[in-house]
Short mmCIF file of N, CA and C and ligand atoms in Angstrom, two decimals:
data_model
loop_
_atom_site.label_atom_id
_atom_site.label_comp_id
_atom_site.label_asym_id
_atom_site.label_seq_id
_atom_site.Cartn_x
_atom_site.Cartn_y
_atom_site.Cartn_z
N MET A 269 11.21 8.79 -1.04
CA MET A 269 12.49 8.18 -0.66
C MET A 269 13.64 9.05 -1.16
N LYS A 270 14.58 9.32 -0.25
CA LYS A 270 15.69 10.21 -0.63
C LYS A 270 16.77 9.42 -1.37
N LEU A 271 17.21 9.93 -2.51
CA LEU A 271 18.26 9.25 -3.26
C LEU A 271 19.63 9.72 -2.80
N THR A 272 20.62 8.85 -2.87
CA THR A 272 21.98 9.26 -2.53
C THR A 272 22.54 10.05 -3.73
N ASN A 273 23.65 10.76 -3.49
CA ASN A 273 24.26 11.52 -4.59
C ASN A 273 24.70 10.58 -5.71
N GLU A 274 25.19 9.38 -5.32
CA GLU A 274 25.63 8.41 -6.34
C GLU A 274 24.44 7.98 -7.21
N GLU A 275 23.29 7.78 -6.56
CA GLU A 275 22.10 7.36 -7.32
C GLU A 275 21.65 8.47 -8.27
N LYS A 276 21.74 9.71 -7.79
CA LYS A 276 21.33 10.83 -8.66
C LYS A 276 22.25 10.90 -9.87
N THR A 277 23.57 10.78 -9.61
CA THR A 277 24.54 10.85 -10.71
C THR A 277 24.30 9.71 -11.69
N ALA A 278 24.09 8.50 -11.17
CA ALA A 278 23.86 7.34 -12.04
C ALA A 278 22.60 7.55 -12.87
N ALA A 279 21.58 8.15 -12.27
CA ALA A 279 20.32 8.38 -12.98
C ALA A 279 20.54 9.33 -14.16
N ILE A 280 21.29 10.40 -13.90
CA ILE A 280 21.51 11.40 -14.97
C ILE A 280 22.41 10.82 -16.06
N GLU A 281 23.50 10.16 -15.66
CA GLU A 281 24.42 9.61 -16.66
C GLU A 281 23.75 8.54 -17.52
N THR A 282 23.01 7.66 -16.86
CA THR A 282 22.32 6.59 -17.61
C THR A 282 21.31 7.19 -18.57
N SER A 283 20.54 8.16 -18.10
CA SER A 283 19.52 8.77 -18.96
C SER A 283 20.15 9.44 -20.17
N LEU A 284 21.23 10.16 -19.96
CA LEU A 284 21.89 10.85 -21.08
C LEU A 284 22.41 9.83 -22.09
N ARG A 285 22.97 8.74 -21.57
CA ARG A 285 23.49 7.70 -22.48
C ARG A 285 22.37 7.06 -23.28
N VAL A 286 21.27 6.73 -22.59
CA VAL A 286 20.13 6.13 -23.27
C VAL A 286 19.58 7.10 -24.33
N LEU A 287 19.44 8.36 -23.93
CA LEU A 287 18.85 9.35 -24.84
C LEU A 287 19.70 9.60 -26.07
N SER A 288 21.00 9.34 -25.96
CA SER A 288 21.87 9.58 -27.13
C SER A 288 21.49 8.66 -28.29
N ASN A 289 20.73 7.60 -28.02
CA ASN A 289 20.29 6.68 -29.08
C ASN A 289 18.92 7.05 -29.65
N TYR A 290 18.31 8.09 -29.11
CA TYR A 290 16.95 8.43 -29.55
C TYR A 290 16.88 9.85 -30.08
N ASN A 291 16.00 10.02 -31.10
CA ASN A 291 15.74 11.38 -31.57
C ASN A 291 14.73 12.03 -30.61
N GLN A 292 14.24 13.20 -31.00
CA GLN A 292 13.35 13.91 -30.08
C GLN A 292 11.87 13.69 -30.38
N GLU A 293 11.59 12.70 -31.23
CA GLU A 293 10.17 12.44 -31.53
C GLU A 293 9.47 11.86 -30.30
N LYS A 294 8.28 12.35 -30.05
CA LYS A 294 7.56 11.96 -28.82
C LYS A 294 7.31 10.45 -28.74
N GLY A 295 7.22 9.80 -29.92
CA GLY A 295 6.98 8.36 -29.95
C GLY A 295 8.11 7.57 -29.28
N SER A 296 9.25 8.22 -29.12
CA SER A 296 10.39 7.53 -28.50
C SER A 296 10.40 7.68 -26.98
N LEU A 297 9.45 8.45 -26.46
CA LEU A 297 9.47 8.75 -25.02
C LEU A 297 9.32 7.48 -24.16
N ILE A 298 8.31 6.67 -24.47
CA ILE A 298 8.08 5.47 -23.64
C ILE A 298 9.23 4.46 -23.80
N PRO A 299 9.68 4.16 -25.04
CA PRO A 299 10.84 3.25 -25.16
C PRO A 299 12.05 3.74 -24.37
N THR A 300 12.25 5.05 -24.35
CA THR A 300 13.37 5.61 -23.59
C THR A 300 13.21 5.30 -22.09
N LEU A 301 12.01 5.55 -21.59
CA LEU A 301 11.75 5.30 -20.17
C LEU A 301 11.91 3.81 -19.85
N GLN A 302 11.47 2.96 -20.81
CA GLN A 302 11.61 1.51 -20.58
C GLN A 302 13.08 1.13 -20.48
N GLN A 303 13.88 1.73 -21.33
CA GLN A 303 15.31 1.36 -21.30
C GLN A 303 15.98 1.87 -20.01
N ILE A 304 15.58 3.04 -19.58
CA ILE A 304 16.13 3.56 -18.32
C ILE A 304 15.72 2.64 -17.16
N GLN A 305 14.46 2.24 -17.18
CA GLN A 305 13.97 1.32 -16.14
C GLN A 305 14.76 0.00 -16.18
N ASN A 306 15.00 -0.52 -17.39
CA ASN A 306 15.76 -1.78 -17.51
C ASN A 306 17.15 -1.64 -16.92
N GLU A 307 17.76 -0.49 -17.16
CA GLU A 307 19.15 -0.33 -16.71
C GLU A 307 19.26 0.01 -15.24
N LEU A 308 18.36 0.86 -14.75
CA LEU A 308 18.47 1.29 -13.34
C LEU A 308 17.58 0.48 -12.40
N GLY A 309 16.56 -0.16 -12.98
CA GLY A 309 15.59 -0.88 -12.14
C GLY A 309 14.47 0.02 -11.69
N TYR A 310 14.53 1.30 -12.05
CA TYR A 310 13.47 2.26 -11.71
C TYR A 310 13.71 3.54 -12.52
N VAL A 311 12.71 4.45 -12.45
CA VAL A 311 12.87 5.71 -13.18
C VAL A 311 12.80 6.85 -12.16
N PRO A 312 13.95 7.27 -11.66
CA PRO A 312 13.95 8.30 -10.62
C PRO A 312 13.69 9.71 -11.16
N SER A 313 13.43 10.59 -10.24
CA SER A 313 13.09 11.97 -10.60
C SER A 313 14.16 12.65 -11.48
N PRO A 314 15.47 12.53 -11.15
CA PRO A 314 16.47 13.20 -12.02
C PRO A 314 16.43 12.67 -13.45
N ALA A 315 16.10 11.39 -13.62
CA ALA A 315 16.00 10.82 -14.97
C ALA A 315 14.82 11.44 -15.71
N MET A 316 13.72 11.63 -14.98
CA MET A 316 12.53 12.22 -15.62
C MET A 316 12.83 13.64 -16.09
N GLU A 317 13.62 14.36 -15.31
CA GLU A 317 13.97 15.74 -15.70
C GLU A 317 14.76 15.74 -17.00
N VAL A 318 15.75 14.85 -17.09
CA VAL A 318 16.60 14.78 -18.28
C VAL A 318 15.75 14.39 -19.50
N VAL A 319 14.85 13.42 -19.29
CA VAL A 319 13.99 12.95 -20.39
C VAL A 319 13.06 14.08 -20.84
N ALA A 320 12.48 14.79 -19.88
CA ALA A 320 11.56 15.89 -20.21
C ALA A 320 12.27 16.95 -21.05
N GLU A 321 13.48 17.25 -20.66
CA GLU A 321 14.24 18.27 -21.39
C GLU A 321 14.53 17.79 -22.82
N HIS A 322 14.92 16.53 -22.94
CA HIS A 322 15.26 15.98 -24.26
C HIS A 322 14.06 16.04 -25.21
N PHE A 323 12.89 15.67 -24.71
CA PHE A 323 11.71 15.62 -25.57
C PHE A 323 10.92 16.93 -25.57
N ASN A 324 11.46 17.88 -24.84
CA ASN A 324 10.84 19.19 -24.78
C ASN A 324 9.38 19.12 -24.31
N VAL A 325 9.19 18.38 -23.23
CA VAL A 325 7.86 18.31 -22.61
C VAL A 325 8.01 18.68 -21.13
N MET A 326 6.89 18.88 -20.45
CA MET A 326 6.96 19.21 -19.02
C MET A 326 7.29 17.94 -18.23
N LYS A 327 7.99 18.15 -17.12
CA LYS A 327 8.34 16.99 -16.30
C LYS A 327 7.08 16.27 -15.80
N VAL A 328 6.04 17.05 -15.56
CA VAL A 328 4.80 16.45 -15.05
C VAL A 328 4.21 15.47 -16.08
N ASP A 329 4.45 15.73 -17.36
CA ASP A 329 3.95 14.80 -18.40
C ASP A 329 4.70 13.48 -18.33
N VAL A 330 6.00 13.56 -18.11
CA VAL A 330 6.80 12.33 -17.99
C VAL A 330 6.36 11.58 -16.72
N TYR A 331 6.16 12.34 -15.66
CA TYR A 331 5.73 11.75 -14.40
C TYR A 331 4.38 11.02 -14.58
N SER A 332 3.49 11.63 -15.33
CA SER A 332 2.17 11.01 -15.56
C SER A 332 2.32 9.67 -16.27
N ILE A 333 3.22 9.60 -17.22
CA ILE A 333 3.43 8.33 -17.95
C ILE A 333 3.98 7.28 -16.98
N VAL A 334 4.98 7.67 -16.22
CA VAL A 334 5.65 6.71 -15.32
C VAL A 334 4.67 6.19 -14.27
N THR A 335 3.79 7.04 -13.80
CA THR A 335 2.85 6.59 -12.76
C THR A 335 1.65 5.86 -13.37
N PHE A 336 1.39 6.09 -14.67
CA PHE A 336 0.24 5.43 -15.30
C PHE A 336 0.51 3.95 -15.55
N TYR A 337 1.71 3.62 -15.99
CA TYR A 337 2.01 2.23 -16.35
C TYR A 337 2.62 1.48 -15.16
N ASN A 338 2.05 0.28 -14.92
CA ASN A 338 2.53 -0.55 -13.81
C ASN A 338 3.99 -0.96 -13.94
N GLN A 339 4.45 -1.03 -15.18
CA GLN A 339 5.81 -1.55 -15.40
C GLN A 339 6.90 -0.64 -14.83
N PHE A 340 6.56 0.63 -14.58
CA PHE A 340 7.59 1.55 -14.09
C PHE A 340 7.59 1.65 -12.57
N ARG A 341 8.80 1.71 -12.02
CA ARG A 341 8.96 1.94 -10.58
C ARG A 341 9.51 3.34 -10.37
N LEU A 342 9.10 3.98 -9.28
CA LEU A 342 9.63 5.31 -8.96
C LEU A 342 10.76 5.24 -7.95
N THR A 343 10.84 4.12 -7.25
CA THR A 343 11.86 4.00 -6.21
C THR A 343 12.81 2.85 -6.53
N PRO A 344 14.05 2.91 -6.03
CA PRO A 344 14.99 1.83 -6.32
C PRO A 344 14.49 0.51 -5.76
N PRO A 345 14.70 -0.59 -6.48
CA PRO A 345 14.26 -1.88 -5.95
C PRO A 345 14.99 -2.19 -4.64
N GLY A 346 14.32 -2.94 -3.75
CA GLY A 346 14.95 -3.29 -2.48
C GLY A 346 15.98 -4.39 -2.66
N LYS A 347 16.74 -4.63 -1.58
CA LYS A 347 17.72 -5.72 -1.59
C LYS A 347 17.00 -7.05 -1.83
N ASN A 348 15.81 -7.16 -1.26
CA ASN A 348 14.97 -8.34 -1.48
C ASN A 348 13.72 -7.89 -2.23
N GLN A 349 13.54 -8.48 -3.41
CA GLN A 349 12.41 -8.05 -4.24
C GLN A 349 11.26 -9.04 -4.14
N VAL A 350 10.19 -8.58 -3.51
CA VAL A 350 9.00 -9.42 -3.35
C VAL A 350 8.03 -9.09 -4.49
N LYS A 351 7.66 -10.12 -5.23
CA LYS A 351 6.74 -9.91 -6.34
C LYS A 351 5.55 -10.86 -6.19
N VAL A 352 4.38 -10.28 -6.11
CA VAL A 352 3.17 -11.08 -5.90
C VAL A 352 2.49 -11.28 -7.25
N CYS A 353 2.25 -12.53 -7.59
CA CYS A 353 1.62 -12.82 -8.88
C CYS A 353 0.15 -12.41 -8.82
N MET A 354 -0.25 -11.66 -9.84
CA MET A 354 -1.64 -11.21 -9.93
C MET A 354 -2.27 -11.70 -11.22
N GLY A 355 -1.73 -12.78 -11.76
CA GLY A 355 -2.34 -13.41 -12.93
C GLY A 355 -3.71 -13.97 -12.53
N THR A 356 -4.47 -14.44 -13.51
CA THR A 356 -5.86 -14.85 -13.23
C THR A 356 -5.94 -15.93 -12.17
N ALA A 357 -5.15 -17.01 -12.31
CA ALA A 357 -5.24 -18.12 -11.36
C ALA A 357 -4.89 -17.65 -9.95
N CYS A 358 -3.83 -16.88 -9.82
CA CYS A 358 -3.43 -16.40 -8.48
C CYS A 358 -4.47 -15.43 -7.92
N HIS A 359 -5.01 -14.60 -8.82
CA HIS A 359 -6.03 -13.66 -8.38
C HIS A 359 -7.25 -14.42 -7.84
N MET A 360 -7.65 -15.48 -8.58
CA MET A 360 -8.82 -16.28 -8.18
C MET A 360 -8.58 -16.98 -6.84
N ARG A 361 -7.31 -17.25 -6.55
CA ARG A 361 -7.02 -17.97 -5.30
C ARG A 361 -6.51 -17.04 -4.20
N GLY A 362 -6.91 -15.81 -4.28
CA GLY A 362 -6.63 -14.90 -3.16
C GLY A 362 -5.36 -14.08 -3.28
N GLY A 363 -4.92 -13.86 -4.50
CA GLY A 363 -3.71 -13.04 -4.71
C GLY A 363 -3.81 -11.68 -4.01
N ASN A 364 -5.01 -11.10 -4.03
CA ASN A 364 -5.18 -9.78 -3.40
C ASN A 364 -4.94 -9.85 -1.89
N ILE A 365 -5.39 -10.96 -1.30
CA ILE A 365 -5.22 -11.12 0.16
C ILE A 365 -3.72 -11.25 0.47
N ILE A 366 -3.02 -11.97 -0.42
CA ILE A 366 -1.58 -12.14 -0.21
C ILE A 366 -0.86 -10.80 -0.38
N MET A 367 -1.28 -10.06 -1.40
CA MET A 367 -0.69 -8.74 -1.59
C MET A 367 -0.91 -7.87 -0.35
N ASP A 368 -2.12 -7.90 0.19
CA ASP A 368 -2.43 -7.09 1.38
C ASP A 368 -1.58 -7.54 2.58
N SER A 369 -1.34 -8.85 2.68
CA SER A 369 -0.51 -9.34 3.79
C SER A 369 0.91 -8.77 3.68
N TRP A 370 1.45 -8.81 2.46
CA TRP A 370 2.81 -8.27 2.28
C TRP A 370 2.84 -6.77 2.57
N LYS A 371 1.82 -6.07 2.09
CA LYS A 371 1.78 -4.62 2.31
C LYS A 371 1.79 -4.31 3.81
N ARG A 372 0.94 -5.05 4.52
CA ARG A 372 0.80 -4.80 5.96
C ARG A 372 2.11 -5.12 6.69
N ARG A 373 2.70 -6.26 6.35
CA ARG A 373 3.89 -6.69 7.07
C ARG A 373 5.11 -5.83 6.72
N LEU A 374 5.23 -5.44 5.47
CA LEU A 374 6.40 -4.64 5.06
C LEU A 374 6.16 -3.14 5.29
N GLU A 375 4.91 -2.80 5.54
CA GLU A 375 4.52 -1.39 5.74
C GLU A 375 4.85 -0.53 4.53
N ILE A 376 4.67 -1.11 3.36
CA ILE A 376 4.83 -0.34 2.12
C ILE A 376 3.69 -0.72 1.17
N ASP A 377 3.51 0.13 0.17
CA ASP A 377 2.49 -0.16 -0.82
C ASP A 377 3.14 -0.87 -2.01
N CYS A 378 2.31 -1.40 -2.88
CA CYS A 378 2.83 -2.04 -4.08
C CYS A 378 3.57 -0.99 -4.92
N GLY A 379 4.78 -1.34 -5.38
CA GLY A 379 5.58 -0.38 -6.15
C GLY A 379 6.54 0.42 -5.29
N GLU A 380 6.51 0.18 -3.98
CA GLU A 380 7.38 0.96 -3.08
C GLU A 380 8.53 0.11 -2.52
N THR A 381 9.47 0.80 -1.88
CA THR A 381 10.62 0.15 -1.25
C THR A 381 10.66 0.59 0.20
N SER A 382 10.98 -0.33 1.11
CA SER A 382 11.01 0.05 2.53
C SER A 382 12.13 1.06 2.78
N GLU A 383 11.96 1.88 3.80
CA GLU A 383 12.93 2.93 4.11
C GLU A 383 14.34 2.39 4.25
N ASP A 384 14.48 1.19 4.86
CA ASP A 384 15.81 0.61 5.04
C ASP A 384 16.31 -0.09 3.77
N ARG A 385 15.49 -0.04 2.74
CA ARG A 385 15.82 -0.59 1.42
C ARG A 385 15.97 -2.12 1.40
N GLU A 386 15.50 -2.75 2.44
CA GLU A 386 15.61 -4.21 2.50
C GLU A 386 14.62 -4.89 1.56
N PHE A 387 13.40 -4.30 1.44
CA PHE A 387 12.36 -4.94 0.64
C PHE A 387 11.70 -3.97 -0.32
N SER A 388 11.38 -4.49 -1.49
CA SER A 388 10.46 -3.76 -2.38
C SER A 388 9.32 -4.71 -2.69
N LEU A 389 8.20 -4.13 -3.05
CA LEU A 389 6.99 -4.94 -3.30
C LEU A 389 6.39 -4.57 -4.64
N ASP A 390 6.17 -5.59 -5.47
CA ASP A 390 5.60 -5.35 -6.79
C ASP A 390 4.61 -6.44 -7.13
N ARG A 391 3.81 -6.17 -8.14
CA ARG A 391 2.92 -7.19 -8.67
C ARG A 391 3.50 -7.68 -9.99
N VAL A 392 3.27 -8.94 -10.31
CA VAL A 392 3.71 -9.46 -11.61
C VAL A 392 2.55 -10.19 -12.26
N ALA A 393 2.64 -10.33 -13.58
CA ALA A 393 1.65 -11.11 -14.30
C ALA A 393 2.04 -12.58 -14.17
N CYS A 394 1.21 -13.48 -14.65
CA CYS A 394 1.40 -14.93 -14.50
C CYS A 394 2.87 -15.33 -14.70
N VAL A 395 3.38 -16.09 -13.74
CA VAL A 395 4.78 -16.53 -13.84
C VAL A 395 4.86 -17.99 -14.31
N GLY A 396 3.72 -18.54 -14.71
CA GLY A 396 3.73 -19.84 -15.38
C GLY A 396 3.62 -21.05 -14.48
N CYS A 397 3.26 -20.87 -13.21
CA CYS A 397 3.04 -22.07 -12.38
C CYS A 397 1.70 -21.93 -11.65
N CYS A 398 0.66 -21.81 -12.47
CA CYS A 398 -0.69 -21.54 -11.96
C CYS A 398 -1.20 -22.63 -11.02
N THR A 399 -0.74 -23.87 -11.18
CA THR A 399 -1.24 -24.93 -10.30
C THR A 399 -0.77 -24.69 -8.87
N GLN A 400 0.23 -23.84 -8.72
CA GLN A 400 0.78 -23.55 -7.39
C GLN A 400 0.20 -22.27 -6.79
N ALA A 401 -0.82 -21.72 -7.43
CA ALA A 401 -1.38 -20.43 -7.01
C ALA A 401 -1.92 -20.46 -5.57
N PRO A 402 -1.84 -19.36 -4.85
CA PRO A 402 -1.23 -18.08 -5.22
C PRO A 402 0.28 -18.08 -4.97
N VAL A 403 0.96 -17.42 -5.88
CA VAL A 403 2.42 -17.49 -5.91
C VAL A 403 3.05 -16.13 -5.56
N THR A 404 4.15 -16.19 -4.80
CA THR A 404 4.97 -14.99 -4.56
C THR A 404 6.41 -15.32 -4.93
N LEU A 405 7.06 -14.40 -5.61
CA LEU A 405 8.49 -14.56 -5.90
C LEU A 405 9.28 -13.69 -4.94
N ILE A 406 10.32 -14.26 -4.37
CA ILE A 406 11.23 -13.42 -3.59
C ILE A 406 12.60 -13.60 -4.23
N ASN A 407 13.11 -12.51 -4.78
CA ASN A 407 14.38 -12.55 -5.52
C ASN A 407 14.36 -13.70 -6.55
N ASP A 408 13.26 -13.79 -7.24
CA ASP A 408 13.05 -14.76 -8.32
C ASP A 408 12.89 -16.20 -7.84
N GLU A 409 12.90 -16.43 -6.55
CA GLU A 409 12.60 -17.78 -6.06
C GLU A 409 11.08 -17.88 -5.87
N ILE A 410 10.52 -18.96 -6.39
CA ILE A 410 9.06 -19.09 -6.36
C ILE A 410 8.59 -19.71 -5.04
N HIS A 411 7.62 -19.07 -4.42
CA HIS A 411 6.99 -19.63 -3.22
C HIS A 411 5.53 -19.92 -3.57
N ALA A 412 5.17 -21.21 -3.41
CA ALA A 412 3.86 -21.67 -3.88
C ALA A 412 2.82 -21.66 -2.77
N LYS A 413 1.57 -21.63 -3.20
CA LYS A 413 0.42 -21.73 -2.28
C LYS A 413 0.60 -20.87 -1.03
N VAL A 414 0.88 -19.63 -1.28
CA VAL A 414 1.16 -18.71 -0.17
C VAL A 414 -0.12 -18.34 0.56
N THR A 415 -0.02 -18.29 1.86
CA THR A 415 -1.13 -17.84 2.72
C THR A 415 -0.61 -16.69 3.57
N PRO A 416 -1.48 -15.94 4.23
CA PRO A 416 -0.99 -14.87 5.11
C PRO A 416 -0.03 -15.42 6.18
N THR A 417 -0.29 -16.62 6.68
CA THR A 417 0.60 -17.21 7.68
C THR A 417 1.98 -17.49 7.07
N ARG A 418 1.95 -17.92 5.82
CA ARG A 418 3.22 -18.22 5.14
C ARG A 418 4.03 -16.93 4.92
N VAL A 419 3.32 -15.84 4.68
CA VAL A 419 4.01 -14.54 4.54
C VAL A 419 4.79 -14.27 5.82
N GLU A 420 4.14 -14.48 6.96
CA GLU A 420 4.81 -14.30 8.26
C GLU A 420 6.04 -15.19 8.35
N GLY A 421 5.84 -16.47 7.95
CA GLY A 421 6.93 -17.45 8.03
C GLY A 421 8.11 -17.06 7.14
N LEU A 422 7.81 -16.59 5.94
CA LEU A 422 8.89 -16.21 5.02
C LEU A 422 9.69 -15.02 5.58
N LEU A 423 8.96 -14.10 6.19
CA LEU A 423 9.66 -12.95 6.77
C LEU A 423 10.47 -13.34 8.00
N TYR A 424 9.93 -14.27 8.74
CA TYR A 424 10.64 -14.76 9.91
C TYR A 424 11.95 -15.45 9.49
N ALA A 425 11.85 -16.28 8.43
CA ALA A 425 13.05 -16.96 7.91
C ALA A 425 14.08 -15.94 7.43
N TYR A 426 13.59 -14.89 6.79
CA TYR A 426 14.49 -13.84 6.32
C TYR A 426 15.19 -13.18 7.51
N GLN A 427 14.42 -12.91 8.57
CA GLN A 427 15.00 -12.26 9.75
C GLN A 427 16.07 -13.16 10.40
N LEU A 428 15.79 -14.46 10.45
CA LEU A 428 16.77 -15.39 11.02
C LEU A 428 18.07 -15.37 10.21
N ASP A 429 17.92 -15.41 8.88
CA ASP A 429 19.11 -15.36 8.00
C ASP A 429 19.90 -14.08 8.23
N LYS A 430 19.16 -13.00 8.37
CA LYS A 430 19.82 -11.70 8.55
C LYS A 430 20.58 -11.66 9.88
N ASP A 431 19.94 -12.18 10.92
CA ASP A 431 20.59 -12.22 12.24
C ASP A 431 21.88 -13.04 12.16
N LYS A 432 21.80 -14.16 11.41
CA LYS A 432 22.96 -15.03 11.26
C LYS A 432 24.10 -14.28 10.55
N GLU A 433 23.70 -13.58 9.47
CA GLU A 433 24.69 -12.80 8.71
C GLU A 433 25.35 -11.75 9.59
N ASN A 434 24.52 -11.03 10.37
CA ASN A 434 25.06 -9.97 11.23
C ASN A 434 26.00 -10.55 12.28
N LYS A 435 25.62 -11.71 12.81
CA LYS A 435 26.45 -12.35 13.84
C LYS A 435 27.80 -12.73 13.23
N LYS A 436 27.75 -13.28 12.02
CA LYS A 436 28.97 -13.71 11.35
C LYS A 436 29.87 -12.49 11.06
N ALA A 437 29.22 -11.41 10.60
CA ALA A 437 29.98 -10.19 10.31
C ALA A 437 30.65 -9.68 11.58
N GLY A 438 29.93 -9.78 12.72
CA GLY A 438 30.47 -9.35 14.00
C GLY A 438 31.67 -10.19 14.40
N GLU A 439 31.60 -11.50 14.13
CA GLU A 439 32.71 -12.39 14.50
C GLU A 439 33.94 -12.15 13.61
N ASP A 440 33.68 -11.82 12.32
CA ASP A 440 34.78 -11.59 11.39
C ASP A 440 35.55 -10.32 11.70
N ASN A 441 34.88 -9.36 12.39
CA ASN A 441 35.56 -8.07 12.66
C ASN A 441 36.40 -8.12 13.93
S1 FES B 639 -1.52 -16.76 -12.47
FE1 FES B 639 0.02 -16.80 -10.96
S2 FES B 639 1.35 -18.30 -11.71
FE2 FES B 639 -0.15 -18.18 -13.28
#
């Protein structure tokens, strides 16, 4: 995914600011990346370069860490953040099937953002409502007992809302 110039600048500025609180000990590398992720919502390539330089390691080493841990994203989160619960109860009740439905419908993999930046897809650990499994969060709103058909329905509802918004924007202009 191509970043805009503003995103690249934000990545570099945020990373430099975060790094100003850390020494160059390697043990600080992961906490640094976590803080960058918290602030930007992802760890983009320009941030990895700045971090690699600070800790005097190869960029590929930073990249390996970011891709190894599920908690890190490489792409900016979408306008709508879809998170599929993969805790034990949701997993037992077909969480993987629900994840596959979202992947297929959004045409992205887990951890990715759609080209139009409307949706990102992630997995989350138990969100605390196991009796409602399998659960999907969309922008932190919980959707219970999700089925592949419900995935279709949720996307259809989203499309209707978007059409309404576009129509309203057209009328306002
Ligand atoms: S495992 Fe999904 S809500 Fe608990």
